[in-house]
Coordinates of C-alpha atoms in Angstrom, one line a residue:
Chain A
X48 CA 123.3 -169.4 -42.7
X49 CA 126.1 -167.2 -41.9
X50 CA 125.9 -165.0 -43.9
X51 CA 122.6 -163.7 -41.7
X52 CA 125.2 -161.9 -39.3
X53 CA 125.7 -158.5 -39.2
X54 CA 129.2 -157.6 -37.3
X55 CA 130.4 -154.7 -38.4
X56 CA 126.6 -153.3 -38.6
X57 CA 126.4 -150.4 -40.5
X58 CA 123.0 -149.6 -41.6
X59 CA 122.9 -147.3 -44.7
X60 CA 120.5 -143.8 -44.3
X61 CA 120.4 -140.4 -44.7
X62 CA 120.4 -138.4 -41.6
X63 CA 122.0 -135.9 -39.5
X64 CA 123.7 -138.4 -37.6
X65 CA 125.1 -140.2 -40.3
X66 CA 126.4 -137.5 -42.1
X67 CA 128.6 -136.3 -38.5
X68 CA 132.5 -136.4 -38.5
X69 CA 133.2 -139.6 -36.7
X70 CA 135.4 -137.8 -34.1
X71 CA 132.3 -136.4 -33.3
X72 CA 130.1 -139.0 -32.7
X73 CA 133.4 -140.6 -31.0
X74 CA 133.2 -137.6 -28.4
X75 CA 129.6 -137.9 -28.4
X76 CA 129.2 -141.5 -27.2
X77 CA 132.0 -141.0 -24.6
X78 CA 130.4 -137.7 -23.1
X79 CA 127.3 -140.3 -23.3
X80 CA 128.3 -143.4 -21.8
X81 CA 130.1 -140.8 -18.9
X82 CA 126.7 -139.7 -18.4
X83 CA 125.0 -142.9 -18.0
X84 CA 127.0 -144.1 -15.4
X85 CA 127.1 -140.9 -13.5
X86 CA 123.1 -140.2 -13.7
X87 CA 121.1 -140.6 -10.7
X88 CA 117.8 -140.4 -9.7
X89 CA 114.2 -140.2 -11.7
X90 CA 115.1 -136.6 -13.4
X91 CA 118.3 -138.0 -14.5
X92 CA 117.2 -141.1 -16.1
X93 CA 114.3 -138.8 -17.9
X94 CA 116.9 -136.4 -19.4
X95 CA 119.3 -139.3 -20.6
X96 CA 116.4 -141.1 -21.9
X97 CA 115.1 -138.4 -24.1
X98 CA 118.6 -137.4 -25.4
X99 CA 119.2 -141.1 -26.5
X100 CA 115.6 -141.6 -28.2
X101 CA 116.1 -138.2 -29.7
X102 CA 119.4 -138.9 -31.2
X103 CA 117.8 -142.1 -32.1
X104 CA 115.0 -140.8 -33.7
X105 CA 117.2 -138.2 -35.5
X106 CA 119.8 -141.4 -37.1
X107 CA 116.4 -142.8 -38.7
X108 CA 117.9 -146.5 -38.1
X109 CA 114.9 -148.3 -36.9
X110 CA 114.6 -149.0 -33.3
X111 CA 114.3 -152.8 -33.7
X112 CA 118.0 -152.4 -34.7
X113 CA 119.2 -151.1 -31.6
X114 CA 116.7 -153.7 -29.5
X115 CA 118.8 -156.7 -31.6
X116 CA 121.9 -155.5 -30.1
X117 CA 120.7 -156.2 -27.0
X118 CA 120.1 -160.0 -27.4
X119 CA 123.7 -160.9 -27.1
X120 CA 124.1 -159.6 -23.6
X121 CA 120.1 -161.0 -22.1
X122 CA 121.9 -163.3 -20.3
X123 CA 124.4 -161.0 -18.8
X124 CA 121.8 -158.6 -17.8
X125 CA 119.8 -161.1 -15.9
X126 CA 122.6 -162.4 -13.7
X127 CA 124.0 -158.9 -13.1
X128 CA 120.4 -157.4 -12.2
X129 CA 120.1 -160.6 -10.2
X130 CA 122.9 -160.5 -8.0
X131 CA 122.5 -156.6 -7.1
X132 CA 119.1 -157.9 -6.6
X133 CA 119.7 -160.2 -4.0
X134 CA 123.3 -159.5 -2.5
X135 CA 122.6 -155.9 -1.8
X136 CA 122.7 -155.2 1.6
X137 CA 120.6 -153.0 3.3
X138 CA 116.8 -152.4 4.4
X139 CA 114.5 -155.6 3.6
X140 CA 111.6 -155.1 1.7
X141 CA 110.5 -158.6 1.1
X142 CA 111.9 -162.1 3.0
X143 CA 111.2 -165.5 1.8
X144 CA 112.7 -167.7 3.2
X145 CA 116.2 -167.3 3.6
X146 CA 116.1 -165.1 0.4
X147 CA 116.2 -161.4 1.0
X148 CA 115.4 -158.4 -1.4
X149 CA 116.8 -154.8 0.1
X150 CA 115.4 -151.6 -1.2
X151 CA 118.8 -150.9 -2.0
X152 CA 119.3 -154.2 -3.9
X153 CA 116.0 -153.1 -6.3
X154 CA 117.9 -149.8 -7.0
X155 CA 120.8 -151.4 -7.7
X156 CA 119.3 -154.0 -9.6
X157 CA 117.4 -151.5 -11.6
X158 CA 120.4 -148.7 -12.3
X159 CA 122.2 -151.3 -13.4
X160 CA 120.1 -153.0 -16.0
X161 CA 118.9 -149.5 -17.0
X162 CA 122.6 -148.6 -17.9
X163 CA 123.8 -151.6 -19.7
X164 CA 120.7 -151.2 -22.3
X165 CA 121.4 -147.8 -22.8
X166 CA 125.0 -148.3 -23.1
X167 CA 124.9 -151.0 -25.4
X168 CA 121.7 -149.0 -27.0
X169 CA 124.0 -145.9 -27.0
X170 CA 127.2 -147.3 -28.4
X171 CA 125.2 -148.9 -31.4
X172 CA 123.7 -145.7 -32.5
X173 CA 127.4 -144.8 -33.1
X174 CA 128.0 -148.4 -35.4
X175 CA 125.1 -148.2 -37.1
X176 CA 125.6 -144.7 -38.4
X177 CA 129.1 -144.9 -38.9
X178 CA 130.7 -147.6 -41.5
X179 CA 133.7 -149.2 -39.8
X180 CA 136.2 -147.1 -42.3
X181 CA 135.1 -144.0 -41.6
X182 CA 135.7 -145.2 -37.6
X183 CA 139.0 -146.2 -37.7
X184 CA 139.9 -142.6 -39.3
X185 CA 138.0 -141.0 -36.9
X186 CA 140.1 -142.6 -34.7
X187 CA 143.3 -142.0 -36.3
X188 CA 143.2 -138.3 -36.4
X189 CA 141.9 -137.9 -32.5
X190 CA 144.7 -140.3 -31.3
X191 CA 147.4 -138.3 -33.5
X192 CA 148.4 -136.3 -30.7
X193 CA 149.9 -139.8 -29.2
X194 CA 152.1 -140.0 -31.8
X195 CA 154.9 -137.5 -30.4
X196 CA 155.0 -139.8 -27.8
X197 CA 155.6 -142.9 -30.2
X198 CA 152.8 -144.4 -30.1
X199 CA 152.1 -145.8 -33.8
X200 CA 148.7 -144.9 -34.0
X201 CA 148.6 -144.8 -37.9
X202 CA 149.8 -148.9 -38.0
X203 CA 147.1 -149.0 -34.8
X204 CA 144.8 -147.7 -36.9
X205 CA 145.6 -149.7 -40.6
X206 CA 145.6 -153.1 -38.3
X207 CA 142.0 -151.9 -37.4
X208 CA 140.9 -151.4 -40.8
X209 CA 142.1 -154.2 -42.2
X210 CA 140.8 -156.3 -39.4
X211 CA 137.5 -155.4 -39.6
X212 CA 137.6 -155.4 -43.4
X213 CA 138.4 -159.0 -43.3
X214 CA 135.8 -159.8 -40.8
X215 CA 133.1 -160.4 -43.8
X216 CA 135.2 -162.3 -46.2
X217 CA 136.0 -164.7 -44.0
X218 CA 132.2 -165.2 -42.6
X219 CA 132.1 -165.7 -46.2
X220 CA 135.0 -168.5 -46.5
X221 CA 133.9 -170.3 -43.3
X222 CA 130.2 -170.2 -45.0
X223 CA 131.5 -171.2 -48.0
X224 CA 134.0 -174.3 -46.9
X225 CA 131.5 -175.4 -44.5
X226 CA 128.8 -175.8 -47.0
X227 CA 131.8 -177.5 -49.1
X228 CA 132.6 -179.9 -46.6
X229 CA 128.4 -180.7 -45.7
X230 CA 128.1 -181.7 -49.4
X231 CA 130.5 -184.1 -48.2
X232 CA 128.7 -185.3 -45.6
X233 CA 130.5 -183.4 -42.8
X234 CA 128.6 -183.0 -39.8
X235 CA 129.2 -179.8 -38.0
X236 CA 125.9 -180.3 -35.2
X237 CA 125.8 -183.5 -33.6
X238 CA 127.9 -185.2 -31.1
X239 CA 129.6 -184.6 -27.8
X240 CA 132.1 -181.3 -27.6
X241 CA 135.6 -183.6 -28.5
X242 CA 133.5 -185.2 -31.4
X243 CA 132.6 -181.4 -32.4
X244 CA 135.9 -180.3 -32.3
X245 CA 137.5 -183.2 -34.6
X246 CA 134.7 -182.4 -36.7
X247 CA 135.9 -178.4 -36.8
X248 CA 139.4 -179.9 -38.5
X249 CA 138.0 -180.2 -41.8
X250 CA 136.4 -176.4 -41.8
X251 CA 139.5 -174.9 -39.8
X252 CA 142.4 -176.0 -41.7
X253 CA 140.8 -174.6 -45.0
X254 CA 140.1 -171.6 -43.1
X255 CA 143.1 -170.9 -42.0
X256 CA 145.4 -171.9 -45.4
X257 CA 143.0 -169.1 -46.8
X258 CA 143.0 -166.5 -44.3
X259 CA 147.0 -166.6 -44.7
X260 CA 146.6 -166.7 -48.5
X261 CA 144.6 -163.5 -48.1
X262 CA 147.0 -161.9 -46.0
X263 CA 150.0 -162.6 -48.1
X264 CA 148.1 -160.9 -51.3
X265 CA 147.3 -158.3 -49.2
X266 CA 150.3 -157.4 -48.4
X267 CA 151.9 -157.9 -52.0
X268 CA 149.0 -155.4 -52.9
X269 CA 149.8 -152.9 -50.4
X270 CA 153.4 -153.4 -51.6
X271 CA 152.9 -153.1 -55.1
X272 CA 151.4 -150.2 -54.1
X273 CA 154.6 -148.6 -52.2
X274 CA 152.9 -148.4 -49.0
X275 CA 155.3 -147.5 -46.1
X276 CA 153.3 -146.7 -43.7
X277 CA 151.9 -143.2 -42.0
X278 CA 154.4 -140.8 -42.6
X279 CA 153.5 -138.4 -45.8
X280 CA 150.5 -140.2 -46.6
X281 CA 147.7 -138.4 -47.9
X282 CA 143.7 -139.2 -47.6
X283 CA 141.5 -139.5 -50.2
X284 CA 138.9 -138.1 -47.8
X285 CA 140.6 -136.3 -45.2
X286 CA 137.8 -135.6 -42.2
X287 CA 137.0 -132.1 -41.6
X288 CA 134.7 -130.1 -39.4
X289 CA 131.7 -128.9 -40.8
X290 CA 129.1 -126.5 -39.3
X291 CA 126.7 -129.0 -38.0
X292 CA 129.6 -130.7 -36.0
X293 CA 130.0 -127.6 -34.0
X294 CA 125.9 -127.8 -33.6
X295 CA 126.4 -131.5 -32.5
X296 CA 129.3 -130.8 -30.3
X297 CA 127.3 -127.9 -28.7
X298 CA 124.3 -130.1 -28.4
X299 CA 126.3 -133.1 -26.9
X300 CA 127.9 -130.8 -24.2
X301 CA 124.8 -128.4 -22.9
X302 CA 123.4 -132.3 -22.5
X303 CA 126.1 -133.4 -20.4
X304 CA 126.1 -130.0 -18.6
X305 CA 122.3 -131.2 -17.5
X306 CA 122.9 -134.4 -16.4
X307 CA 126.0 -132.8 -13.7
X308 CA 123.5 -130.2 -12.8
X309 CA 120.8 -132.4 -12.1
X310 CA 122.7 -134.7 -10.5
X311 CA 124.7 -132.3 -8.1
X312 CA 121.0 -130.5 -7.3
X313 CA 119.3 -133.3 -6.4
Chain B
X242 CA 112.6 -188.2 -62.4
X243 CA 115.3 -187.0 -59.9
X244 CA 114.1 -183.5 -59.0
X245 CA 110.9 -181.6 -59.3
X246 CA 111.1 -177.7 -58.5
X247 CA 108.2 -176.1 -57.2
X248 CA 107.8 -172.1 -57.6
X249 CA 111.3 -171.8 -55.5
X250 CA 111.9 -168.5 -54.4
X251 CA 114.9 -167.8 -52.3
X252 CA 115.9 -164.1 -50.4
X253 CA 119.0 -163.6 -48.7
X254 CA 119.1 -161.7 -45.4
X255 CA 115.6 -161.7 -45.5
X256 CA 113.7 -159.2 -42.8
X257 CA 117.2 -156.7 -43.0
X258 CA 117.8 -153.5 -45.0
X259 CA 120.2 -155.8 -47.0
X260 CA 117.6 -158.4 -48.4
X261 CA 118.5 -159.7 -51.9
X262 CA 115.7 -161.9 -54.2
X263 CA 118.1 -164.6 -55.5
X264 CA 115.8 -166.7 -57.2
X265 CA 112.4 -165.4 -57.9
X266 CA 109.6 -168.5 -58.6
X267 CA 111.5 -171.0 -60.3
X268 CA 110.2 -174.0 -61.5
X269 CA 111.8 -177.3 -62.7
X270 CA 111.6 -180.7 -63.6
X271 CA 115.2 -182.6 -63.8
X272 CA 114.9 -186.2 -65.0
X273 CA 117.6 -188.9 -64.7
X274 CA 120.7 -189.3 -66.6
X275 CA 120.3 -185.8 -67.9
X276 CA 123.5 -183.8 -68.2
X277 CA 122.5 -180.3 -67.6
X278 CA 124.4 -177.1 -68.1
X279 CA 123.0 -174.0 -66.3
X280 CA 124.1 -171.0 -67.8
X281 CA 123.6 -167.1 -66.5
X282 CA 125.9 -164.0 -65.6
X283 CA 127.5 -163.4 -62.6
X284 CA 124.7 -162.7 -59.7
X285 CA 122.0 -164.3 -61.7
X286 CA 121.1 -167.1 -59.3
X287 CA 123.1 -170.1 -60.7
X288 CA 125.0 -170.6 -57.8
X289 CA 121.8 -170.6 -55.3
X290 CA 119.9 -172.4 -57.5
X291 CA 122.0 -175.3 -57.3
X292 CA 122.9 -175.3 -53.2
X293 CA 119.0 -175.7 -52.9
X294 CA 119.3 -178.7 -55.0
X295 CA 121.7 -181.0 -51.7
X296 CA 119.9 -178.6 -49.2
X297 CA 122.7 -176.3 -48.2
X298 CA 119.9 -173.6 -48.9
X299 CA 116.7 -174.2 -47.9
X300 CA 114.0 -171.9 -50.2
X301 CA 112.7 -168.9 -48.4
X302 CA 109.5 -169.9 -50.6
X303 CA 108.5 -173.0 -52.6
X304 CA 109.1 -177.0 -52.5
X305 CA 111.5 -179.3 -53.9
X306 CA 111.1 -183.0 -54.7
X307 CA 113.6 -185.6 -54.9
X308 CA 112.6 -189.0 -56.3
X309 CA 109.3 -187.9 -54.5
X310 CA 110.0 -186.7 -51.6
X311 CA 109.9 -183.6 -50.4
X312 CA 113.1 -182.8 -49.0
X313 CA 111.6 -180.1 -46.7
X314 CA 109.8 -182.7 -45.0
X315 CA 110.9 -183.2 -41.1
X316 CA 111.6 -186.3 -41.3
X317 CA 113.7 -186.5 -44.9
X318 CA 117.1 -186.5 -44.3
X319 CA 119.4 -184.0 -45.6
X320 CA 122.5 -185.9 -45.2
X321 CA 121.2 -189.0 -46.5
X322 CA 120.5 -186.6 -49.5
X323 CA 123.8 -184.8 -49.9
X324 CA 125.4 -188.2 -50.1
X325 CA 123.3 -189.2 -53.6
X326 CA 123.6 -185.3 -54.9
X327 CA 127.4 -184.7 -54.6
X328 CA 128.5 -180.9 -55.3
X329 CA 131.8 -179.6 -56.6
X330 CA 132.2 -176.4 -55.2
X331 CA 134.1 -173.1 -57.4
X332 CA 137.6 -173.7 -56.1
X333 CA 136.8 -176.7 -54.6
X334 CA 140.9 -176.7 -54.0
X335 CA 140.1 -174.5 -51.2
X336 CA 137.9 -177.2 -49.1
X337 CA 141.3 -179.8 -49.3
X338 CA 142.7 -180.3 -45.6
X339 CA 143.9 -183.3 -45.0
X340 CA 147.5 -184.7 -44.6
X341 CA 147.7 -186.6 -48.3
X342 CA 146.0 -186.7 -51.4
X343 CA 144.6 -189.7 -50.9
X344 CA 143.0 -189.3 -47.0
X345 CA 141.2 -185.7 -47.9
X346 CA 139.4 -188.2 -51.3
X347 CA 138.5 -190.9 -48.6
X348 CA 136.5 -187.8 -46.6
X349 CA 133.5 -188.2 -48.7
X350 CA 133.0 -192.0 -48.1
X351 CA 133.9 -192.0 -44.5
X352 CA 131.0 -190.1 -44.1
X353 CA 129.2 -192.2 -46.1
X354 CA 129.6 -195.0 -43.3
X355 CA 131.4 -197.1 -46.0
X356 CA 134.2 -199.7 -44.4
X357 CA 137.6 -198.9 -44.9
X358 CA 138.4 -201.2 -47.4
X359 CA 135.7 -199.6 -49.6
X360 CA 136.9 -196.4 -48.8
X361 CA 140.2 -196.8 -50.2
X362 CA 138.8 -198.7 -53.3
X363 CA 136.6 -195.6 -54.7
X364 CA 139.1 -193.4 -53.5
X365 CA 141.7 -195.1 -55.9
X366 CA 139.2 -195.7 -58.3
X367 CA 138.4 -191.6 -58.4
X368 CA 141.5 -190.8 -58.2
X369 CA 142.5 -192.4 -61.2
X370 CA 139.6 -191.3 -63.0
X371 CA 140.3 -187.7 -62.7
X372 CA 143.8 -188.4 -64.4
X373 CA 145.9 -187.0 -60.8
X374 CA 149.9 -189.0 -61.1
X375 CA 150.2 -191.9 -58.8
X376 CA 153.1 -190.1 -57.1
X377 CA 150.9 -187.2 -55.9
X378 CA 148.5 -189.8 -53.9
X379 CA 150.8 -189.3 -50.8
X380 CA 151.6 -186.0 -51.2
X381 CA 150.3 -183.2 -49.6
X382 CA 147.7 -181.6 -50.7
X383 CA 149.0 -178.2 -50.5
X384 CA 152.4 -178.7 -52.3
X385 CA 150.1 -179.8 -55.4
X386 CA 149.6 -177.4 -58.7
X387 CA 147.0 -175.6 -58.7
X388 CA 145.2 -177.5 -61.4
X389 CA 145.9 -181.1 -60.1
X390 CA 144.1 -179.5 -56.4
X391 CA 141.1 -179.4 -58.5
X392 CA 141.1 -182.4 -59.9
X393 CA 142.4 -184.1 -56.2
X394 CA 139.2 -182.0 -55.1
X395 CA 136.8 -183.1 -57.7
X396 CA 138.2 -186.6 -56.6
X397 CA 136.9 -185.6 -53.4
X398 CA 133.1 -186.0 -54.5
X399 CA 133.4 -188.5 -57.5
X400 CA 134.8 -190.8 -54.9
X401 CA 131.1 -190.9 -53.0
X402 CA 129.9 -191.8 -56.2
X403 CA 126.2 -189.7 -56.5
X404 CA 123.7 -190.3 -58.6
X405 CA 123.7 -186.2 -59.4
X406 CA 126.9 -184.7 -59.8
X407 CA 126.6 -181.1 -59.3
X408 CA 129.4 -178.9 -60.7
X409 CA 129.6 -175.0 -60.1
X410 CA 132.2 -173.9 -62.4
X411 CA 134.8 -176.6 -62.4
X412 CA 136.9 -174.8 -64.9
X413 CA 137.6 -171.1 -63.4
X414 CA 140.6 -170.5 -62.8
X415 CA 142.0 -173.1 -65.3
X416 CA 143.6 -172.6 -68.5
X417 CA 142.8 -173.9 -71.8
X418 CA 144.0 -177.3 -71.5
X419 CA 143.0 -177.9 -68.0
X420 CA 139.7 -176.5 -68.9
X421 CA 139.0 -179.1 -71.7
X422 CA 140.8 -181.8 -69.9
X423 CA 138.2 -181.6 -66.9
X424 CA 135.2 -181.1 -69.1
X425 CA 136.2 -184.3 -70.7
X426 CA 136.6 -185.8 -67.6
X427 CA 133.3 -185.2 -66.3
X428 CA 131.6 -186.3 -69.8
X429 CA 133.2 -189.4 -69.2
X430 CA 132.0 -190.0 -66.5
X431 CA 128.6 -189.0 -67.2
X432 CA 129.0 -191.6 -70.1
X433 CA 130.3 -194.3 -67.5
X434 CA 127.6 -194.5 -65.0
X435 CA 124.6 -192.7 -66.4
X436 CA 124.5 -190.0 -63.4
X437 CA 123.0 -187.1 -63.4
X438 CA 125.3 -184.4 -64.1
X439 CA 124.5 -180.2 -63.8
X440 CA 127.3 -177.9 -64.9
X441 CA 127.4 -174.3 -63.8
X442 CA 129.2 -172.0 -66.0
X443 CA 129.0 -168.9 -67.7
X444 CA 130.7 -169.9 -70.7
X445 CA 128.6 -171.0 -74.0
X446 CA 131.5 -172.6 -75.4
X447 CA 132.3 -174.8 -72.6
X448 CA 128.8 -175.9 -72.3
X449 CA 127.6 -176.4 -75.8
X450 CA 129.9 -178.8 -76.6
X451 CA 129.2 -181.9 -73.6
X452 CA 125.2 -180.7 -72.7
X453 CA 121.8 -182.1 -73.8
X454 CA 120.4 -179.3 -72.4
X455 CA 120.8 -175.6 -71.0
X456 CA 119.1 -173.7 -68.1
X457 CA 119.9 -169.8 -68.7
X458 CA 119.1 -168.4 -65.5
X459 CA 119.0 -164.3 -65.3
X460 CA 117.8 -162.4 -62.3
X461 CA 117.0 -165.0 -60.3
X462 CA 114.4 -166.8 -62.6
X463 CA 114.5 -168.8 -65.4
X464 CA 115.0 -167.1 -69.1
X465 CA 115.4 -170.1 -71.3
X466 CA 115.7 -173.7 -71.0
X467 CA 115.6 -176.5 -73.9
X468 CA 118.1 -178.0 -76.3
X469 CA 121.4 -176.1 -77.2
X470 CA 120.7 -175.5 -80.4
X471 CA 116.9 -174.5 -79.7
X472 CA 118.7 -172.0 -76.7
X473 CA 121.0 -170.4 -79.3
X474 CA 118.6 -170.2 -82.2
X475 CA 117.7 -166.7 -79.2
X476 CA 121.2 -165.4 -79.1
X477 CA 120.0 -162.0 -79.3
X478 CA 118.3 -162.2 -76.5
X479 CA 121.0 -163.3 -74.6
X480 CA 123.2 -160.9 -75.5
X481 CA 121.1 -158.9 -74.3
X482 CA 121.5 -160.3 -70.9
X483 CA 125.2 -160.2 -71.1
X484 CA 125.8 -163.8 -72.3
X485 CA 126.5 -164.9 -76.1
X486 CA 125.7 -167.7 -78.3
X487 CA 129.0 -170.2 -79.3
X488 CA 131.0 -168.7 -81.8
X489 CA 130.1 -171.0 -84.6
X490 CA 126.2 -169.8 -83.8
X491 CA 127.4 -166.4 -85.3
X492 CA 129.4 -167.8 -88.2
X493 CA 126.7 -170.1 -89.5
X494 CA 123.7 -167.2 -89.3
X495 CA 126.4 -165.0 -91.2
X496 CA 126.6 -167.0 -94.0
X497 CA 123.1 -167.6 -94.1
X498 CA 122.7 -163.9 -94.1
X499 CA 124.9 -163.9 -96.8
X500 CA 122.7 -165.9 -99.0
X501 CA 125.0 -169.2 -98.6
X502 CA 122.6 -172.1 -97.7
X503 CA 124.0 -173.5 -94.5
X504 CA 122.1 -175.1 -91.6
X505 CA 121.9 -172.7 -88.6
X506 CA 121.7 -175.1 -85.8
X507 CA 125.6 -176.0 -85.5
X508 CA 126.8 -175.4 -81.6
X509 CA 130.2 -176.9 -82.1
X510 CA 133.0 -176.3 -84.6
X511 CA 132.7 -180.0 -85.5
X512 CA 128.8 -179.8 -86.4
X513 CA 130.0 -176.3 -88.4
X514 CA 132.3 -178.3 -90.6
X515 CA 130.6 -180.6 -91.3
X516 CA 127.2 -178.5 -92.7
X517 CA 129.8 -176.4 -94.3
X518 CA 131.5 -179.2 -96.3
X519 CA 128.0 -180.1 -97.2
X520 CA 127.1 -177.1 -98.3
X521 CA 130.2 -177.0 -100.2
X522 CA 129.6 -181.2 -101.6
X523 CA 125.8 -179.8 -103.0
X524 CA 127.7 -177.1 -104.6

């Protein structure tokens, strides 16, 4: 049942890509997504699409992978794609009826589409190639800077980690409770929305007396364990730079370079 | 016959790079009345095997049977099913919700469709049969021990009264006393109605002394499965799967060993006395 979900998506290979610092990769898919909304044109969309199938190509994740990412947001593509379809004003290119489609309203239409799916594409190649853990310390260390200014990007960054750590176990609890309460003939399906949400009580209570049970170990573990906070504190696997991050970096950059160039050519 | 098992495979997160073979072509044949203990290590498939058993898990591959009926069929239905198979959950204290004691037991039967009055009857009647102090009936569940939750919770399904009572390790968590104290519980029980009962555990001890028979499950199919004492007579074999015979098993094949005529089959440290004192009365 639930336990089919995959948030949190990380999908275990060997490959270039997964073995990148995550602050690259984090610099990577924001030079990216820059790019994506910035292309224009038939030369642009050529370059970005080779880049992205490259990369993907390179991070051995199978394609199918990325493509299920894009299931969550069908519906959001079609209703964007169809309102630049038919509320773009300009030169008509078909009429029916009152109905008009613009030549500017299919370009639209199509830009759009074409850059949701290759950000959401995009961004995934990042989350499958990089565990969640490895993430949230990438982004510790390239927000450290904000830190002279106060900003407690180490808690930021711990709140993170434990948030997405928990994410699992308590897929696992609702899975587990709801199953509990079915053998006693709970009903979680049928019935009008009020009905469903009486029915919720006996899943959510549970749920919730645990999730605070969990959190209260936690933090006797991470208190037991003299934890207080950023300052002085070590890692266990402190990121650094290695030779192929400059490569990627390099890589990343001359891309981006080509996408301004062709843009401001054409 | 309650349930027939029919080369039941089951694979979780089938199709992804995380799939897992959880039970790999088991078969089964569980008659009425039987009290079953199912025995394996941690990750051995125990814990699936018996979800498939209400339909909480429905087999990847294979069919089950219920007095007949195969319970994959479109038109069986699963709740009407969960309502004769009652499960006990590990932790079950963690399912509790309700404001009292009392309302979480009458869950169960509510769902059931019983009328209110019958409600409250079973739920008194399983409530006193699982030993819980009258005082607690009202009481929250939260502010209870953690032992008396479990037997509130256990409460919980006894009160909807199934003809298989399915319990997947009632006694972790517990300690010594509370341990025995449920096990007896649930024997008597079995010895008051006649149900079906399946106990998942991963204790010899705790099993050999209440079952008729034992399932040892290990990786996800079926090892052994007869009488306790037929099941021990291989305890090298499952030591070798990370499981071990009752004490008493040992203590009876080392004195055989040591030329002392003694019976081998004792499971219990009862049975162990008394083929020693007659070992001792030929003497």
């Amino acid at each position: 049942m639930l336990r089919d979900i995959t948030l949190g998506q990380y999908y275990p290979a060997d490959s270039v890509i997964h073995k990148l610092d995550p602050r690259t990769k984090l610099f990577g898919t924001l030079l990216f997504i820059i790019s994506v909304f910035s292309f224009d044109g038939l030369l642009g969309f050529g370059v970005i699409t080779l880049f992205m199938f490259g990369i993907i190509y390179l991070s051995k994740v199978p394609l199918s992978f990325m493509v299920r990412g894009l299931r969550a947001i069908v519906i959001l593509l079609l209703i964007a794609g169809a309102l630049n379809l038919f509320l773009t004003p300009g030169q008509p290119l078909i009429t029916l009826w009152k109905i008009v489609i613009t030549k500017e309203g299919v370009r639209n239409a199509s830009l759009m589409t074409v850059r949701m799916i290759y950000l959401i594409m995009g961004t995934s190649v990042m989350t499958l190639t990089t565990t969640p853990n490895q993430l949230t310390d990438g982004l510790e260390k390239s927000l450290r800077p904000l830190s002279k200014i106060h900003v407690p990007v180490h808690e930021i960054a711990m709140m993170m980690s434990i948030a997405l750590r928990f994410i699992p176990i308590l897929i696992e609890e609702t899975d587990k409770i709801m199953k509990a309460q079915m053998a006693r003939g709970a009903d979680f399906e049928s019935g009008g929305l009020i009905k469903k949400a009486k029915n919720m009580v006996p899943l959510l209570v549970p749920l919730f007396v645990s999730a605070f049970r969990r959190a209260n170990d936690l933090a006797l573990a991470m208190e037991a364990r003299c934890y207080v906070g950023g300052d002085g504190r070590t890692k266990m696997k402190p990121l650094v730079y290695e030779k192929r991050d400059v490569g990627a970096y390099a890589v990343v950059i001359v891309y981006f370079v080509i996408v301004v160039l062709v843009k401001s050519l054409l | 016959m309650s349930f027939i098992l029919d080369k039941v495979s089951h694979r979780y997160s089938q199709g992804t790079a995380y799939e897992i073979t959880a039970l790999d072509n088991v078969n089964l044949k569980i008659n009425d009345g039987e009290f079953i203990g199912i025995i394996g290590h941690t990750g051995s498939g125990k814990s699936t095997l018996v979800q498939h058993l209400n339909g909480l898990l429905k087999a990847t591959e294979g069919a089950i049977y219920y007095n007949g009926q195969d319970i994959y069929d479109k038109d069986y239905d699963l709740r009407d099913l969960r309502t004769q198979v009652g499960m006990v959950f590990q932790y079950p204290e963690h399912q509790l919700f309700e404001e009292t004691v009392f309302a979480d037991v009458c869950f169960g039967p509510k769902n059931q469709g019983l009328p209110e009055k019958d409600c409250t009857l079973r739920a008194f009647e399983a409530l006193r049969s699982v030993g819980l102090p009258e005082k607690y009936y009202y009481a929250s569940p939260f502010e209870l021990s953690g032992g008396q939750k479990r037997r509130a919770a256990i409460a919980g399904v006894l009160a909807m009264k199934p003809a298989v009572l399915i319990l997947d390790e009632p006694t972790a968590g517990l300690d010594p006393k509370g341990r025995d104290e449920i096990l007896d519980l649930i024997a008597e029980t079995h010895a008051h109605y006649g149900n079906t009962v399946i106990l998942v555990s991963h204790s010899m001890e705790d099993v050999a002394k209440y079952v008729d028979r034992i399932i040892v499950m290990n990786q996800g199919s079926v090892m052994l499965d007869g009488a306790p004492r037929d099941v021990f007579h291989h305890y090298k074999e499952l030591e070798e799967i990370g499981l071990a015979a009752p004490q008493v098993t040992y203590l009876m094949h080392e004195m055989r060993e040591a030329g002392m005529d003694v019976s081998t089959e004792p499971t219990t440290v009862d049975e162990a006395k008394d083929a020693i004192l007659r070992m001792l009365g030929r003497k």
